[in-house]
XYZ file of C-alpha atoms in Angstrom:
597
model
C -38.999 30.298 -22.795
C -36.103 28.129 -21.172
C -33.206 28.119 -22.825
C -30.847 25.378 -23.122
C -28.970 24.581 -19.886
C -25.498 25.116 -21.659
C -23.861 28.244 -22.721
C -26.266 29.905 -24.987
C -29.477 30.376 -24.952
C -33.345 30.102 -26.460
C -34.639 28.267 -27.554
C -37.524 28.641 -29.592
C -37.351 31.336 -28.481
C -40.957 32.534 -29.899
C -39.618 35.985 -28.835
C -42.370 38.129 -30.970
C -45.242 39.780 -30.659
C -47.342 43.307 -30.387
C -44.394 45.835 -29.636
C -42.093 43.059 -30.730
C -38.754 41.704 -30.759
C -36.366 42.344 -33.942
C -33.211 41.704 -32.648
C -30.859 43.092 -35.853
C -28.906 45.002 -33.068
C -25.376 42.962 -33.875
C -27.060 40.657 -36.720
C -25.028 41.897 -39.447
C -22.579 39.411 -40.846
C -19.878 42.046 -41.279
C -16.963 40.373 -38.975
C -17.180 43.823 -36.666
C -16.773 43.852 -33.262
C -20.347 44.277 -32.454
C -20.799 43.201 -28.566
C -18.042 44.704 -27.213
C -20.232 48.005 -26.613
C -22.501 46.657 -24.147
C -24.379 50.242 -23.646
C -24.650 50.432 -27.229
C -26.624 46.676 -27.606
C -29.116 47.147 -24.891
C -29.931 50.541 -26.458
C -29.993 48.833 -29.963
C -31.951 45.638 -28.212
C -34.245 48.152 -27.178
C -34.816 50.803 -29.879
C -34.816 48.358 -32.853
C -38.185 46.329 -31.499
C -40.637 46.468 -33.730
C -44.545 46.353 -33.737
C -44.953 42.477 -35.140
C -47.788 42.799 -37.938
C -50.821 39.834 -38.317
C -50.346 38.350 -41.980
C -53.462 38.158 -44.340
C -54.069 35.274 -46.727
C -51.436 36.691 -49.071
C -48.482 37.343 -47.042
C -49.164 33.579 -45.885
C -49.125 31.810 -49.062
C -45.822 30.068 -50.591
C -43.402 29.829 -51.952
C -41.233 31.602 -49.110
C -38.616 34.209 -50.941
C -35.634 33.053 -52.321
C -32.810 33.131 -50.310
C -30.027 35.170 -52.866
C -27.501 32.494 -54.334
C -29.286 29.184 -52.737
C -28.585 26.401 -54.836
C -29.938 23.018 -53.867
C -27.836 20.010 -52.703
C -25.264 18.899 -49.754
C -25.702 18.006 -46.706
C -25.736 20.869 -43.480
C -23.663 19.442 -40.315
C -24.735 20.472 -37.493
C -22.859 20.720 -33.836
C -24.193 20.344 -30.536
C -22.665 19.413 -27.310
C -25.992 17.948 -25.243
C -28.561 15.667 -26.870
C -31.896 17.084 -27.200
C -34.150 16.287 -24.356
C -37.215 16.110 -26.647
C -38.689 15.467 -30.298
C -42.343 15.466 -29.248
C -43.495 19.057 -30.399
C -45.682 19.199 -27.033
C -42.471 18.566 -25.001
C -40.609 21.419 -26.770
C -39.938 24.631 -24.841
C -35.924 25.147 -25.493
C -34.169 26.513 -27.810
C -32.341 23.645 -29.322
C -35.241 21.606 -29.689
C -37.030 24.188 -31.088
C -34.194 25.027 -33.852
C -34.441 21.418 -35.000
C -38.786 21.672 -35.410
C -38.439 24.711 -37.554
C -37.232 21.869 -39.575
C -39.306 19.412 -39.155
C -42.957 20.598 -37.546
C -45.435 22.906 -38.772
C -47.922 24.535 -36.880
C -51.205 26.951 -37.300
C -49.225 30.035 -37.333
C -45.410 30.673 -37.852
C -43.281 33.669 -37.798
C -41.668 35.407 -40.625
C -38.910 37.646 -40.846
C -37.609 39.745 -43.595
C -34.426 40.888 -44.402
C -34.976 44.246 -42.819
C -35.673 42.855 -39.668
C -39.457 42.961 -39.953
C -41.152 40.108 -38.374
C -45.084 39.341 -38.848
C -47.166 36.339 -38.073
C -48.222 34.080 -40.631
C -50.646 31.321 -41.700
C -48.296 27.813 -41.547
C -51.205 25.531 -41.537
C -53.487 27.870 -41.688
C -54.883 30.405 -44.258
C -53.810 33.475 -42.183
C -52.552 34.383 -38.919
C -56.266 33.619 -37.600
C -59.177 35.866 -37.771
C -60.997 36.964 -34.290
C -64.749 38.208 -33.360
C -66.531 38.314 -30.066
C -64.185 40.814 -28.783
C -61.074 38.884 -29.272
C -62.746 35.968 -27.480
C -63.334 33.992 -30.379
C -60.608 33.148 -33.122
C -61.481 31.057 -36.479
C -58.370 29.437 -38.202
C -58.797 27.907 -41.834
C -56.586 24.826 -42.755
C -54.599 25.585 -46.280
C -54.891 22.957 -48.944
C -52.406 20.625 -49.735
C -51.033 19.993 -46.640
C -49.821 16.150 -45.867
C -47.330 14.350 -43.189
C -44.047 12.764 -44.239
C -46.513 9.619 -44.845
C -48.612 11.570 -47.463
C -51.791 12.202 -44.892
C -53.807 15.084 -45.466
C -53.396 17.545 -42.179
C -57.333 17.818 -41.205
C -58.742 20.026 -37.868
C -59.295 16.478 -36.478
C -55.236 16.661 -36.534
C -55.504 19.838 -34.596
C -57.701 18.792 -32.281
C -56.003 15.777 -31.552
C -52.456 18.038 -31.152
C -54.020 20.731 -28.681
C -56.290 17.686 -26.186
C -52.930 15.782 -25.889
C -51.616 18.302 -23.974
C -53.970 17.505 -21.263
C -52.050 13.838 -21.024
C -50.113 13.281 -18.168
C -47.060 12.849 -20.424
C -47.101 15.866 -21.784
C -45.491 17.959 -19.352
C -42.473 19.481 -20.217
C -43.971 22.493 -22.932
C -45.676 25.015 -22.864
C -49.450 25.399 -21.248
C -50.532 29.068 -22.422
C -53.076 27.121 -24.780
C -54.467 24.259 -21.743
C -54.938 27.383 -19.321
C -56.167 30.043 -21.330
C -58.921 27.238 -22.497
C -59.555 25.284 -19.469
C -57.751 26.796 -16.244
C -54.481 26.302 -14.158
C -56.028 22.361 -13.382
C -56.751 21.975 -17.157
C -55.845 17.970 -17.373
C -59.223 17.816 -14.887
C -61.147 18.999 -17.696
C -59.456 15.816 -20.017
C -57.379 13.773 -18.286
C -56.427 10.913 -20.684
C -55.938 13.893 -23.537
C -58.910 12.884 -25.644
C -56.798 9.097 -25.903
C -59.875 7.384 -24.604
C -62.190 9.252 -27.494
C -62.814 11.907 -24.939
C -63.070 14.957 -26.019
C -62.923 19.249 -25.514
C -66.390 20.418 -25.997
C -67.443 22.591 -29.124
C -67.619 25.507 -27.105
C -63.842 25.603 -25.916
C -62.602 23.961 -29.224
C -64.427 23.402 -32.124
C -64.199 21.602 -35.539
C -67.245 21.831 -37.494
C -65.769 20.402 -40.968
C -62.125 19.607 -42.064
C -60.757 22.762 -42.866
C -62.253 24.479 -39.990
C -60.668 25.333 -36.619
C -62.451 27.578 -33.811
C -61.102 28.274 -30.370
C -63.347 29.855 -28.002
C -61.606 32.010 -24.419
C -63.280 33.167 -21.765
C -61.404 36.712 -22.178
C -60.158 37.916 -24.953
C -56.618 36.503 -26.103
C -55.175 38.777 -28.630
C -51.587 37.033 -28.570
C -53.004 33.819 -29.796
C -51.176 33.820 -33.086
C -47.858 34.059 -31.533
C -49.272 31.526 -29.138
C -49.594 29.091 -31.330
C -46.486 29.501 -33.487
C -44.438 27.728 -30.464
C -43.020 24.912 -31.728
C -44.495 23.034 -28.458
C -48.265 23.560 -30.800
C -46.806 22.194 -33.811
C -48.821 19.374 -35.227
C -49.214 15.798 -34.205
C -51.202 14.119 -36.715
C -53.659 11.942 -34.814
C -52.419 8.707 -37.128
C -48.957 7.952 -35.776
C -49.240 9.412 -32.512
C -47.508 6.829 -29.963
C -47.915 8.979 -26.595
C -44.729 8.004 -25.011
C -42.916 6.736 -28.045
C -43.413 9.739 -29.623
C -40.312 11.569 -28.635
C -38.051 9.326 -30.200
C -39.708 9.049 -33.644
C -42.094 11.961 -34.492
C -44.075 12.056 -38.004
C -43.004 15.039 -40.046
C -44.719 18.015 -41.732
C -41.880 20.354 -42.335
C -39.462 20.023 -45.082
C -37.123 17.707 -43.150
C -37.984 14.656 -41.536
C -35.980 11.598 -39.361
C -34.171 8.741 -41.135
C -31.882 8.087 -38.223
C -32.137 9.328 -34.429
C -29.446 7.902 -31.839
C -30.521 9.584 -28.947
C -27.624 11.735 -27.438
C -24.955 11.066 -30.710
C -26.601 11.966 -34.134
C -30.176 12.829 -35.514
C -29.978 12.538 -39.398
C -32.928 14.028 -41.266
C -33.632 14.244 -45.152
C -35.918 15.824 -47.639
C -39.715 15.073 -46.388
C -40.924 14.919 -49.831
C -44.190 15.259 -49.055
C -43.709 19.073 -48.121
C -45.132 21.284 -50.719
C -43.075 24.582 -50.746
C -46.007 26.198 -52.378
C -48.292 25.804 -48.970
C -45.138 27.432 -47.055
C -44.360 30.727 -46.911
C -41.037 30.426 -44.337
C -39.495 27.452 -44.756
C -36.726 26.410 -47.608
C -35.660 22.761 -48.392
C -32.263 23.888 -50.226
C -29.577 20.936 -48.304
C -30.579 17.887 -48.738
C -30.303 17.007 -45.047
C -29.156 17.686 -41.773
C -26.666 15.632 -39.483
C -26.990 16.842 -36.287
C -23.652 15.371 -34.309
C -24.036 15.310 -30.108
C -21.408 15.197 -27.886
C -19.298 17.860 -29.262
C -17.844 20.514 -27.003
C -17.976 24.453 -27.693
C -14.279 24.186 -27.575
C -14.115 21.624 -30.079
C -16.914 22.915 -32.292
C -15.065 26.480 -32.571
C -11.392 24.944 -33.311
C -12.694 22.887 -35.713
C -15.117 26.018 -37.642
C -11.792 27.659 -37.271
C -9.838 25.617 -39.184
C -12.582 25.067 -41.542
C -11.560 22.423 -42.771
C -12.701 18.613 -44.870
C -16.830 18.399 -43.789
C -16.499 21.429 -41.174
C -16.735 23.452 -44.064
C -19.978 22.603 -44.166
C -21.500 23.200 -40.469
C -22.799 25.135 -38.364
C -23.242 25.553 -34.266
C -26.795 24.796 -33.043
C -27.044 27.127 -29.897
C -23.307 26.991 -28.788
C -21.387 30.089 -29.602
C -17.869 30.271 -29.922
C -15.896 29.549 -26.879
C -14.792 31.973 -24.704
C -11.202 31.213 -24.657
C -11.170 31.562 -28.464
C -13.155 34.682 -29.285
C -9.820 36.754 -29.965
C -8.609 34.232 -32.659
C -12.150 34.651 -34.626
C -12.796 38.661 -34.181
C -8.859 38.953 -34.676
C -8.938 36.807 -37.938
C -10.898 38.900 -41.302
C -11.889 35.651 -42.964
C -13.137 33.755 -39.789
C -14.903 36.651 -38.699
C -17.192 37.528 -41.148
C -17.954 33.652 -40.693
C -19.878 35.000 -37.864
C -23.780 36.131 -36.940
C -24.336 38.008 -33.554
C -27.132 39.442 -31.513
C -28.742 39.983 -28.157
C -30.738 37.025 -26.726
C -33.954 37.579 -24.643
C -32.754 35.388 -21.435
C -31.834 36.689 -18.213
C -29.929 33.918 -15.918
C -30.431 33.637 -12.690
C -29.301 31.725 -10.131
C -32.586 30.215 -8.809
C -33.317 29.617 -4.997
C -35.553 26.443 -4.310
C -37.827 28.060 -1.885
C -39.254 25.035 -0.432
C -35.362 24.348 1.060
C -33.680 27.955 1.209
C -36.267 29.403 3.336
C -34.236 32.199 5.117
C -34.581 35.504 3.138
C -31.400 36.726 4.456
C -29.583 33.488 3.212
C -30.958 34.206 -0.193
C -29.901 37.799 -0.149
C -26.789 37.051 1.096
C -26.062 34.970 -1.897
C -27.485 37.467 -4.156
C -25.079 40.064 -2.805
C -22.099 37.362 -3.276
C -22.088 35.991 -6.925
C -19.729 37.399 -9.034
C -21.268 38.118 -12.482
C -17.953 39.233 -13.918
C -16.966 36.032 -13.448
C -19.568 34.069 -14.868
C -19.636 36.377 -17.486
C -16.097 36.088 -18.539
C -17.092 32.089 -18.734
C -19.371 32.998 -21.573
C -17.045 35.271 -23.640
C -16.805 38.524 -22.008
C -19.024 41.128 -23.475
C -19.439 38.875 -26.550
C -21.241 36.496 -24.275
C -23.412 38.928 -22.081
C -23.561 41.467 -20.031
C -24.770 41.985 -15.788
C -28.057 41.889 -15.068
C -29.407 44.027 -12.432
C -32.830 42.740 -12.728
C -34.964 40.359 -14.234
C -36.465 42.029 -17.716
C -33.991 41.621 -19.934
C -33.592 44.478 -22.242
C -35.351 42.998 -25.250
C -38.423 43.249 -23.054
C -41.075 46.203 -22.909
C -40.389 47.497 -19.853
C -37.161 46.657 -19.135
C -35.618 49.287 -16.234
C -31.779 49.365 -17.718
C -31.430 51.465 -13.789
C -33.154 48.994 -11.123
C -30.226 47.578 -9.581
C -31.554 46.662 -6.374
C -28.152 44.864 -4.494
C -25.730 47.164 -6.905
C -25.259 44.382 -9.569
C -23.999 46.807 -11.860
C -22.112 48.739 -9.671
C -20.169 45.696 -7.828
C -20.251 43.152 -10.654
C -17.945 41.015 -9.059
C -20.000 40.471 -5.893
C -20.143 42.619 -2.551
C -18.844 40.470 -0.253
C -18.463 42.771 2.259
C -21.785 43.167 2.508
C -23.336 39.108 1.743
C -21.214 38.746 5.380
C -22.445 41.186 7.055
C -26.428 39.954 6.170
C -25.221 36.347 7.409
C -24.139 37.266 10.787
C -26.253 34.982 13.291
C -27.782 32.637 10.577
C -27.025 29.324 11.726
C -24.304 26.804 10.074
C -26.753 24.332 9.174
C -28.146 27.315 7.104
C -24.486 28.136 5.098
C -24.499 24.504 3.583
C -26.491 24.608 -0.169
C -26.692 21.958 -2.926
C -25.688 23.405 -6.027
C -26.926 21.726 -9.276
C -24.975 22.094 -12.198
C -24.803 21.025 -16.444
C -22.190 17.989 -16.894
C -21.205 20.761 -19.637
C -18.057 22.988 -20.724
C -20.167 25.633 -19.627
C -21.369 24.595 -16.610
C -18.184 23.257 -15.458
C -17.308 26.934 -15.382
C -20.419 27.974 -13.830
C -19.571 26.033 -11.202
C -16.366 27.131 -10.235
C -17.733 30.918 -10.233
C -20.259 30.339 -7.857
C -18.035 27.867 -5.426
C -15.612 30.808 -5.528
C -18.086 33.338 -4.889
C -20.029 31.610 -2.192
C -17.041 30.267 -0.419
C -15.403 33.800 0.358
C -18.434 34.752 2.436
C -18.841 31.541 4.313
C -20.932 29.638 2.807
C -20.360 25.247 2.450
C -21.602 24.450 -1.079
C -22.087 20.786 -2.537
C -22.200 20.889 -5.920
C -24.250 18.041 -7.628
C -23.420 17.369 -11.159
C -26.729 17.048 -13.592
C -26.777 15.866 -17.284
C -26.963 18.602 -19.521
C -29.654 16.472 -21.735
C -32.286 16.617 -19.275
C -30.757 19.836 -16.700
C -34.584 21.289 -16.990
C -35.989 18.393 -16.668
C -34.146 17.513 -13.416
C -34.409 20.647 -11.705
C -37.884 21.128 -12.857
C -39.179 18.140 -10.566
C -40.816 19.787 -7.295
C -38.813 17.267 -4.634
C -35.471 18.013 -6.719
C -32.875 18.354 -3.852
C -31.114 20.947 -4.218
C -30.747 24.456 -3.088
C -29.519 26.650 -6.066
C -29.266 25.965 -9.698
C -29.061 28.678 -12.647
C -31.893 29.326 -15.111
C -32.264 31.269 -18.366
C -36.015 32.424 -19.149
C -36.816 34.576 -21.929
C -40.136 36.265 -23.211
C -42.393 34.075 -25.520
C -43.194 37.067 -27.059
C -42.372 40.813 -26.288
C -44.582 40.883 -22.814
C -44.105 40.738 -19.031
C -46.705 38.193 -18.850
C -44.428 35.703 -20.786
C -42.007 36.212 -18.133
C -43.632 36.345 -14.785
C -46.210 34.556 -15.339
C -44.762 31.175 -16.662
C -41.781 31.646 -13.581
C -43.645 33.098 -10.567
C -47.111 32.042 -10.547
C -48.315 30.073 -7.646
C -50.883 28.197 -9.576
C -47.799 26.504 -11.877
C -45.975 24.850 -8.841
C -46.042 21.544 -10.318
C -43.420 19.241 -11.806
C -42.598 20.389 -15.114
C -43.173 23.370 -14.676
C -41.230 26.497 -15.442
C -41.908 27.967 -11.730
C -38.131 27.052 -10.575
C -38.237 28.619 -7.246
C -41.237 27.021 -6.196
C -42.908 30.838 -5.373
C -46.609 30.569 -3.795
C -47.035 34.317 -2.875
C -50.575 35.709 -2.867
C -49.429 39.202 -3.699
C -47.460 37.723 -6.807
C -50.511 35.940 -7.831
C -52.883 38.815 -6.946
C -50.890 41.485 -9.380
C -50.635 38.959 -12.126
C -54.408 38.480 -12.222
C -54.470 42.008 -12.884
C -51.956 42.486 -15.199
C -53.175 40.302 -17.417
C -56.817 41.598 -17.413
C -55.370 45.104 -18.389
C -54.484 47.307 -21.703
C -50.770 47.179 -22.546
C -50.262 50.421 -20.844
C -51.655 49.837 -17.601
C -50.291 46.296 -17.615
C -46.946 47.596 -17.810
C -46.852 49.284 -14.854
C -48.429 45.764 -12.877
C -45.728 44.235 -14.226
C -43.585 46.556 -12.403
C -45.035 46.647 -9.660
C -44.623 42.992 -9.138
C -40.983 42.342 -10.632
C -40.299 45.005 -7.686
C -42.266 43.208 -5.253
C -40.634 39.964 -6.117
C -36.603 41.207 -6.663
C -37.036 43.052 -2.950
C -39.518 41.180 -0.676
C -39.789 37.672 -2.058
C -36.410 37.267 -3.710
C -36.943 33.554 -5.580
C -33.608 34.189 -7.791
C -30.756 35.915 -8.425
C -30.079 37.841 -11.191
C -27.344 36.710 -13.272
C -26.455 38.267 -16.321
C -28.171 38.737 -19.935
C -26.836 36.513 -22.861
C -25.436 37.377 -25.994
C -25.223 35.323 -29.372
C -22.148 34.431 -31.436
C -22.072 31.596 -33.451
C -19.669 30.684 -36.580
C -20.164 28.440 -39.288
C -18.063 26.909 -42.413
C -16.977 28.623 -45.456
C -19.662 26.616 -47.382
C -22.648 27.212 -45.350
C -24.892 30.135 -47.026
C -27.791 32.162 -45.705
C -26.282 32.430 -42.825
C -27.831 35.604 -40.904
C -29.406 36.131 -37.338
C -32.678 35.471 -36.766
C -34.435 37.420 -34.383
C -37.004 34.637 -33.378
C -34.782 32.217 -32.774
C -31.871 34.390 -31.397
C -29.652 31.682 -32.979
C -28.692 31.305 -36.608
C -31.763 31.393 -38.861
C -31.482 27.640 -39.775
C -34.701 27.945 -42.160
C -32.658 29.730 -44.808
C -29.161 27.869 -45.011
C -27.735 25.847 -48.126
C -24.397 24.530 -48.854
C -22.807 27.147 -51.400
C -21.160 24.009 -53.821
């Protein structure tokens, strides 16, 4: 999952699964100076993952626990710097996005975490977290009772039919496809190209619906991470009654316990109580505040002076997925009382700064700019070791697999960039060659970004025009196959705890599309040849494909560099409650906040 193309990351991050994520490494609201010990949070990030668990009927039924001391009432601001690129759930695969539809979309399954850390899949829509026969082939979900959209219609398998064909529209194509392709292929719109619109539809023996309460989704292999699958917020429910294609984005119908009264696109998204949520059908979600008011255009700078002071309505907000500006870190960790105003915790994203292979074509251009970017820079842009820390490679060390030693061009041992050596790889590569197009947010954060890798690039010879992109739509832009330019950073993290959630969505040849995740534009047989296999394997044996080919890709292909891996740190007001990280999100846990008077 992408995260968002500011400072911080993820995005939903759906970051959970078998051998799974539980990211309480630097979670604890204790106002310590947890990420400074960057040794110590990879080793944490690594040994405190957790086997996620498959929920029954009973650990999927509501009420959700209390959260200790909510009280009802208030209203939860909530700062943000870009505007949010989209509201239609099937358009939603980053992280700010996906904190605002744990709010206000439900979908089959949903993830629940405990206060120990312990995260397990559960029933949202449905019963359980699914049930499976025919070797894992086959999975049967049963829709709970009780279930209705903000206009007080009954959630039916029609509604999930209707949600998982309109993903095969044409203007659907900014979320996740794991669903499209594991059911119908890499060319999946072929198989329903107006998204079952024209009263088309899948037939019964990919997707059935035999009554009302009944869903049944039929693979050609088995798919045993279907329930974390389908807990991305980009499968969250569109009811088939209000769906306006297009329109969608701007005014989605509800099922959470929030829905839109008010959405100026890019300045403020107000939501209230959807009172047609039953807490009794949900076993994650609160409805303590009253409602949200989700204000755009604010910078990290501002948002952390302002949580500082805590003053008036700040008091009473929280950051979205900006963190606490750099520049200011020392006046929260050095401050008792604005401290322990704090959560923390490592992210799942590696960034990288990405190579457009259908324009930087020389190998030794893109190694030479590998060698040259100074991750101690960047890295001090983001807050130091509160912000992240140098990546070597590109598993991230939340990941299964993750090889904290591969450092390939010495990342770790020359974090500030060998430029010795990114000159030496560039002798006799033509002029024309040296000039790149560099693609950056219109954002605090990117602003910074941008000087780093100007500075970087410059000392070793290279002529970089840097093209400013809006931070609304960054992914969006860059994610357009006949983009033009050169270089532009990326964040990916797992979907859930596995190497096929990371090379597959970013590497694969068959995704080269627009709108797709597949930045770099790789086509490379070998890539393609060792993620076939990988994914036909046991975990065991899959692990060491995935290897094999993040090798094969970081030394011989070479479609990014890596960057560095991102930290957490957010703040809130004094009057914001429940406050805690939440390792699926790697954000705040926004399910669980109230205002405390």
């Amino acid at each position: 999952m992408k995260p968002i193309s500011s400072r911080r990351a993820r995005a939903i991050v759906v970051a959970l699964a078998a051998g799974s994520l539980a990211l309480t490494a630097c979670s604890k609201n204790d106002g310590g100076d947890s990420g400074a010990d960057s040794k110590k949070d990879q080793k944490e990030a690594s040994v405190q993952s957790k086997a996620v668990t498959y929920a029954d009927a009973a650990g999927s039924t509501g009420p959700a626990a209390e959260v200790p001391g909510a009280k009802p009432g208030g209203t939860i601001n909530v700062y943000q710097e870009a505007g949010l690129s989209h509201l239609d759930p099937g358009q939603i695969y980053v992280s700010d996005a996906g904190q605002v539809a744990n709010l206000l979309f439900r979908r089959l399954t949903q993830f629940k975490e405990d206060d120990k850390g312990n995260v397990s899949v559960v029933g949202d829509l449905a019963t359980d977290s699914g049930k499976s026969s025919d070797g894992g082939k086959t999975w049967t979900f049963t829709l709970k009772d009780g279930v209705k959209d903000q206009n007080g219609n009954a959630i039916t398998s029609a509604d999930i039919r209707h949600t998982v064909e309109r993903q095969y529209a044409k203007f659907i194509f900014d979320g996740p496809t794991y669903l499209q392709t594991w059911l119908s292929g890499s060319d999946y719109r072929k198989a329903l190209p107006n998204g079952g619109f024209d009263g088309k539809h899948l037939p019964d023996t990919v997707l059935a619906t035999p009554d009302d309460k009944t869903v049944v989704f039929h693979f050609d292999t088995a798919r045993p991470d279907l329930p974390q699958t389908l807990a991305m917020a980009g499968y969250a429910v569109v009811p088939a009654k209000g769906d306006t294609k297009e329109k969608y984005d701007k005014a989605p119908v509800a099922t959470g316990p929030y829905k839109i009264v008010s959405n100026k696109v890019g300045k403020e998204l107000v939501l209230a109580k959807n009172t047609n949520w039953d807490p009794k059908t949900d076993s994650v979600r609160h409805q303590y505040a009253n409602g949200f008011d989700f204000q755009f255009g604010i910078t990290e700078s501002t948002q952390t002076k302002r949580l500082i002071a805590d003053q008036g309505e700040d008091k009473n907000a929280i950051q979205l997925t900006g963190g606490v500006e750099a520049t200011q870190i020392q006046d929260v960790i050095g401050n008792a009382a604005v401290s322990k105003r704090t959560v923390k915790g490592y992210q799942p994203y590696v960034m990288q700064l990405t190579f457009n292979l259908d324009r930087v074509k020389d190998l030794k251009v893109r190694q030479a700019i590998t060698y040259a970017v100074n991750s101690k820079s960047l890295i001090a842009g983001e807050g130091g070791a509160y912000g992240g820390d140098v990546a070597p490679n590109y598993f991230a060390p939340t990941l299964p697999g993750y090889e904290a030693t591969y450092d390939p061009y010495g990342r770790l041992k020359m974090p500030q960039g060998n430029i010795a050596k990114a000159k030496e790889i560039l002798k006799g590569v033509p002029a024309a060659e040296k000039k790149v197009v560099f693609a950056y947010s219109n954002s605090e954060a990117g602003q910074k970004r941008k000087v780093a890798i100007e500075d970087a690039l410059t000392k070793v010879g290279f002529n970089v025009v840097s093209k400013e992109v809006d931070s609304a739509s960054y992914y969006e832009q860059i994610g357009k196959l006949n983009n033009p330019y050169d270089l532009y950073i990326t964040g990916w993290g797992q979907d859930w705890p596995s190497a096929a959630t990371v090379i597959t969505p970013i590497y694969d040849g068959t995704q080269v599309a627009d709108g797709s995740s597949n930045y770099s534009h790789v086509k490379d047989p070998k890539v393609d040849a060792l993620i076939k296999k990988a994914l036909t394997q046991d975990p065991t044996a899959a692990a060491a494909t995935w290897k094999e080919a993040q090798h094969y890709l970081l030394e011989k292909v070479l479609p990014a560099a890596p960057l560095w891996y991102t930290k957490q740190f957010q703040l809130s007001g004094s009057n914001i409650g429940g406050a805690r990280y939440g390792s699926v999100s790697s954000l705040i846990d926004i399910n669980r906040l109230f205002v405390k008077s």
